[in-house]
Short mmCIF file of C-alpha atoms in Angstrom, two decimals:
data_model
loop_
_atom_site.label_atom_id
_atom_site.label_comp_id
_atom_site.label_asym_id
_atom_site.label_seq_id
_atom_site.Cartn_x
_atom_site.Cartn_y
_atom_site.Cartn_z
CA MET A 1 41.13 -13.24 21.94
CA PRO A 2 42.20 -12.83 25.59
CA LEU A 3 40.74 -10.03 27.66
CA SER A 4 43.00 -6.98 27.32
CA ASN A 5 44.38 -4.94 30.21
CA LYS A 6 42.27 -1.98 29.06
CA GLN A 7 39.11 -4.08 29.07
CA LEU A 8 39.93 -5.30 32.54
CA THR A 9 40.52 -1.71 33.71
CA ASP A 10 37.22 -0.63 32.15
CA PHE A 11 35.40 -3.42 33.97
CA LYS A 12 36.89 -2.42 37.30
CA SER A 13 36.01 1.26 36.82
CA LYS A 14 32.51 0.91 35.32
CA GLY A 15 31.38 -2.52 36.48
CA PHE A 16 30.75 -3.83 32.96
CA ILE A 17 32.29 -4.33 29.55
CA VAL A 18 30.90 -5.32 26.15
CA LEU A 19 32.87 -7.67 23.91
CA GLU A 20 31.61 -7.74 20.33
CA ASN A 21 31.69 -10.97 18.28
CA PHE A 22 32.77 -13.00 21.30
CA PHE A 23 31.04 -16.01 19.75
CA ASP A 24 31.04 -16.47 15.96
CA ARG A 25 27.97 -16.75 13.75
CA ALA A 26 28.10 -20.53 13.42
CA THR A 27 28.23 -20.98 17.19
CA MET A 28 25.29 -18.63 17.71
CA GLN A 29 23.21 -20.45 15.11
CA ARG A 30 23.75 -23.66 17.07
CA VAL A 31 22.94 -21.91 20.35
CA SER A 32 19.77 -20.39 18.90
CA SER A 33 18.61 -23.75 17.59
CA TYR A 34 19.32 -25.39 20.93
CA LEU A 35 17.29 -22.73 22.73
CA ASP A 36 14.35 -23.46 20.44
CA THR A 37 14.59 -27.10 21.47
CA ILE A 38 14.67 -26.26 25.18
CA GLN A 39 11.74 -23.88 24.83
CA ASN A 40 9.58 -26.48 23.11
CA LYS A 41 10.44 -29.59 25.11
CA GLN A 42 8.84 -30.65 28.37
CA SER A 43 10.93 -29.74 31.40
CA GLU A 44 12.22 -32.42 33.73
CA ALA A 45 12.08 -31.89 37.48
CA GLY A 46 14.51 -29.10 38.34
CA LEU A 47 16.00 -28.97 34.84
CA ASP A 48 15.22 -26.36 32.19
CA ALA A 49 12.93 -24.79 34.79
CA LYS A 50 10.38 -22.54 33.06
CA TYR A 51 8.82 -19.39 34.47
CA TYR A 52 5.64 -17.84 33.06
CA GLU A 53 4.12 -14.45 33.81
CA LYS A 54 1.03 -12.57 32.74
CA SER A 55 1.97 -9.68 30.47
CA PRO A 56 1.03 -6.25 31.87
CA VAL A 57 1.00 -5.00 28.27
CA THR A 58 -1.15 -7.61 26.49
CA GLY A 59 -2.64 -9.63 29.36
CA GLU A 60 -1.33 -12.84 27.78
CA ASN A 61 0.50 -15.58 29.66
CA MET A 62 4.06 -15.79 28.40
CA LEU A 63 7.40 -17.43 29.02
CA VAL A 64 9.86 -15.02 30.63
CA ARG A 65 12.82 -17.28 31.48
CA ILE A 66 14.17 -20.80 31.73
CA GLU A 67 16.65 -21.55 34.51
CA ASN A 68 19.16 -24.32 35.19
CA ILE A 69 20.01 -24.96 31.55
CA ILE A 70 23.69 -25.80 32.05
CA GLY A 71 24.71 -29.37 32.78
CA ASP A 72 24.68 -32.94 31.55
CA HIS A 73 21.10 -32.57 30.29
CA ASN A 74 22.31 -29.95 27.77
CA VAL A 75 25.88 -31.01 27.09
CA GLU A 76 26.26 -29.36 23.68
CA LEU A 77 24.91 -26.02 24.85
CA SER A 78 27.04 -26.12 27.99
CA ASN A 79 30.19 -26.80 25.98
CA LEU A 80 29.42 -23.99 23.55
CA LEU A 81 28.87 -21.40 26.26
CA LEU A 82 31.52 -22.49 28.77
CA SER A 83 34.26 -22.23 26.19
CA SER A 84 37.93 -21.74 26.96
CA GLY A 85 37.52 -18.09 25.96
CA SER A 86 34.65 -17.64 28.42
CA ILE A 87 36.56 -19.25 31.28
CA ASP A 88 39.71 -17.25 30.50
CA ALA A 89 37.84 -13.91 30.47
CA LEU A 90 36.04 -14.72 33.71
CA SER A 91 39.27 -15.84 35.36
CA ARG A 92 40.88 -12.51 34.54
CA ILE A 93 37.91 -10.55 35.87
CA LEU A 94 37.55 -12.61 39.06
CA GLY A 95 41.28 -12.98 39.64
CA GLU A 96 40.98 -16.76 39.85
CA PRO A 97 39.03 -19.58 38.16
CA PRO A 98 35.23 -19.16 38.15
CA THR A 99 32.52 -21.55 39.23
CA LEU A 100 28.95 -21.35 37.93
CA PHE A 101 26.41 -20.01 40.42
CA LYS A 102 23.22 -19.75 38.36
CA ASP A 103 22.11 -19.63 34.74
CA LYS A 104 19.04 -18.74 32.71
CA ILE A 105 17.65 -17.86 29.32
CA ASN A 106 15.90 -14.51 29.54
CA PHE A 107 13.01 -14.14 27.10
CA LYS A 108 11.95 -10.59 26.31
CA LEU A 109 8.99 -11.42 24.11
CA PRO A 110 6.62 -8.76 22.73
CA GLY A 111 4.56 -7.57 25.68
CA CYS A 112 7.09 -8.70 28.30
CA ARG A 113 7.20 -6.56 31.44
CA GLU A 114 9.90 -4.10 32.36
CA ASP A 115 12.92 -5.01 34.45
CA LYS A 116 13.09 -2.21 36.98
CA ILE A 117 16.45 -0.60 37.70
CA HIS A 118 18.09 -2.92 40.20
CA GLN A 119 21.25 -4.62 41.45
CA ASP A 120 21.36 -8.38 40.97
CA GLN A 121 22.93 -8.80 44.41
CA ALA A 122 19.61 -7.65 45.92
CA ALA A 123 18.03 -10.99 44.96
CA GLY A 124 19.24 -12.65 48.17
CA TRP A 125 22.65 -13.55 46.76
CA GLY A 126 24.52 -12.26 49.80
CA ARG A 127 23.82 -15.46 51.71
CA TYR A 128 26.07 -17.33 49.26
CA CYS A 129 28.87 -14.89 48.29
CA ASP A 130 29.53 -11.16 48.24
CA PHE A 131 30.74 -10.85 44.63
CA PHE A 132 29.46 -12.27 41.36
CA VAL A 133 30.08 -11.64 37.68
CA THR A 134 27.42 -12.31 35.06
CA MET A 135 28.16 -13.09 31.44
CA VAL A 136 25.29 -12.14 29.13
CA VAL A 137 25.27 -13.77 25.70
CA ALA A 138 23.10 -12.05 23.09
CA VAL A 139 21.26 -14.71 21.07
CA ASP A 140 19.09 -12.26 19.11
CA LYS A 141 19.51 -8.62 18.16
CA ASN A 142 19.14 -6.34 21.17
CA ARG A 143 17.91 -2.90 20.17
CA ARG A 144 16.28 0.05 21.87
CA GLU A 145 13.10 -0.89 20.00
CA ASN A 146 12.87 -4.32 21.69
CA ALA A 147 13.90 -3.15 25.16
CA ALA A 148 17.66 -3.77 25.16
CA MET A 149 19.24 -3.71 28.59
CA ALA A 150 20.50 -0.37 29.88
CA VAL A 151 23.29 -0.15 32.44
CA LEU A 152 24.75 2.65 34.53
CA LYS A 153 27.67 3.95 32.47
CA THR A 154 29.35 6.31 34.92
CA GLY A 155 30.82 3.78 37.35
CA ASN A 156 29.36 5.98 40.09
CA TYR A 157 27.72 3.31 42.24
CA GLU A 158 28.41 1.60 45.54
CA ARG A 159 30.08 -1.79 45.39
CA HIS A 160 27.56 -3.02 47.92
CA LEU A 161 23.77 -3.05 48.18
CA MET A 162 22.26 0.40 47.72
CA THR A 163 18.78 -0.64 48.85
CA GLU A 164 17.09 -3.34 50.90
CA GLU A 165 17.15 -6.88 49.53
CA TRP A 166 14.44 -7.64 46.96
CA GLN A 167 13.86 -3.96 46.22
CA PRO A 168 14.52 -2.15 42.91
CA LEU A 169 16.56 1.05 42.92
CA ALA A 170 14.11 3.19 40.96
CA ASP A 171 10.59 1.80 40.96
CA GLY A 172 8.72 2.78 37.82
CA GLU A 173 11.54 4.84 36.30
CA SER A 174 12.93 3.61 32.99
CA PRO A 175 16.71 3.74 32.54
CA TYR A 176 15.95 5.04 29.04
CA SER A 177 14.85 8.31 30.65
CA ARG A 178 18.31 8.89 32.13
CA ASP A 179 20.59 9.07 29.10
CA ASN A 180 23.17 11.07 31.04
CA GLU A 181 23.66 8.15 33.44
CA TYR A 182 22.66 5.00 31.55
CA THR A 183 23.73 3.55 28.23
CA VAL A 184 21.52 1.25 26.13
CA LEU A 185 23.51 -1.86 25.20
CA GLU A 186 22.50 -2.61 21.64
CA LEU A 187 23.95 -6.01 20.81
CA ASP A 188 24.17 -8.42 17.91
CA PRO A 189 24.11 -12.22 18.24
CA GLY A 190 27.41 -13.38 19.68
CA ASP A 191 28.15 -10.15 21.56
CA VAL A 192 28.75 -10.58 25.28
CA ILE A 193 28.39 -8.36 28.33
CA PHE A 194 30.28 -8.99 31.54
CA PHE A 195 28.90 -7.09 34.53
CA ASP A 196 29.17 -7.31 38.30
CA ALA A 197 26.24 -7.96 40.63
CA TYR A 198 26.20 -4.41 42.01
CA VAL A 199 26.05 -2.30 38.85
CA PRO A 200 22.52 -0.85 38.38
CA HIS A 201 20.71 -1.96 35.22
CA GLY A 202 17.26 -2.59 33.82
CA SER A 203 15.06 -2.40 30.73
CA PRO A 204 11.55 -1.18 29.87
CA ALA A 205 8.67 -3.35 28.73
CA ASN A 206 9.00 -4.71 25.21
CA THR A 207 6.25 -2.90 23.31
CA SER A 208 7.67 -3.84 19.90
CA GLN A 209 6.93 -6.92 17.80
CA GLN A 210 10.55 -8.09 17.97
CA SER A 211 11.45 -10.66 20.62
CA ARG A 212 14.92 -11.16 22.02
CA ARG A 213 16.65 -13.90 23.98
CA ASN A 214 19.73 -13.45 26.13
CA ILE A 215 21.56 -16.06 28.17
CA PHE A 216 22.70 -15.02 31.66
CA LEU A 217 25.49 -17.08 33.26
CA THR A 218 26.48 -15.93 36.75
CA PHE A 219 29.75 -16.96 38.39
CA ASN A 220 31.58 -16.56 41.68
CA ARG A 221 35.21 -17.19 42.57
CA LEU A 222 36.12 -20.86 42.86
CA SER A 223 37.60 -20.25 46.33
CA GLU A 224 34.15 -19.15 47.56
CA GLY A 225 32.67 -22.56 46.85
CA ASP A 226 30.13 -24.22 44.59
CA ASN A 227 26.81 -22.74 45.75
CA ARG A 228 24.68 -23.58 42.73
CA ALA A 229 22.80 -26.60 44.07
CA GLN A 230 21.98 -24.82 47.33
CA TYR A 231 20.88 -21.68 45.47
CA TYR A 232 18.38 -23.58 43.33
CA GLN A 233 17.13 -25.62 46.28
CA ASP A 234 16.44 -22.40 48.16
CA LYS A 235 14.92 -20.61 45.18
CA TRP A 236 12.56 -23.37 44.17
CA ALA A 237 11.32 -23.66 47.74
CA ASN A 238 10.24 -20.01 47.62
CA TYR A 239 9.80 -19.14 43.95
CA GLY A 240 9.65 -22.27 41.87
CA PRO A 241 9.00 -22.78 38.16
CA ASN A 242 5.39 -22.82 37.00
CA LYS A 243 3.13 -23.71 34.08
CA VAL A 244 1.70 -21.40 31.46
CA HIS A 245 -1.81 -21.67 32.93
CA ASP A 246 -0.39 -20.67 36.35
CA ALA A 247 1.36 -17.56 35.07
CA ARG A 248 2.24 -15.16 37.84
CA SER A 249 1.29 -11.50 37.93
CA GLU A 250 3.85 -8.77 37.37
CA ASP A 251 3.67 -7.81 41.05
CA SER A 252 5.00 -11.22 42.11
CA PHE A 253 8.45 -10.43 40.68
CA LEU A 254 10.69 -8.12 42.69
CA VAL A 255 14.26 -8.17 41.35
#
């Protein structure tokens, strides 16, 4: 179903919208199975790039994300996610056709660290474009119990960086402690969030026994160029993928 005018207005005023049942059950079963395959297979150079960190909760080394999953090496998954409905919704939000900037599977496994309240734009994205929209696809149930993402619900934020690059907005403060400002986005498989790169969001550590996987696809306007290859070249030069035995500490991750 096309994005409605009300949904578009809500996005512009709050910086995010949630669309329930954006992908049907059969599609999400295929996506989930494909993610299992990616998780278990050996990564090729620069493709399905895996990142491991040491859990501050359990001390175990764990997978926290896999980047660069979209492309000819994962054709079926790419086609499922970059559907006509996805492209249409993004085109309405951006005001023109989108182009993919970056992509990842985010693993919030039991014991996974918190994601401090931050703006995505703070991760050095300004050198490529000044506006991005991320589409989050819920693969598993997202609940408060397994550290579902919380996002500023008031729309009361600056549409530019509110801190220095690479810095969180509220170090050590959980968005769950600010119910008057943040809403916890409890999602079911197939639900989708669209949010801009300036809206503050985060999640606490996952202290439950329930893992969750979300796919993050970030886009910019087509007129602002295809910056994906340059982004990954720059990122891997400074913060490349690693192996499970080389898991990084929590302090190595900023935003």
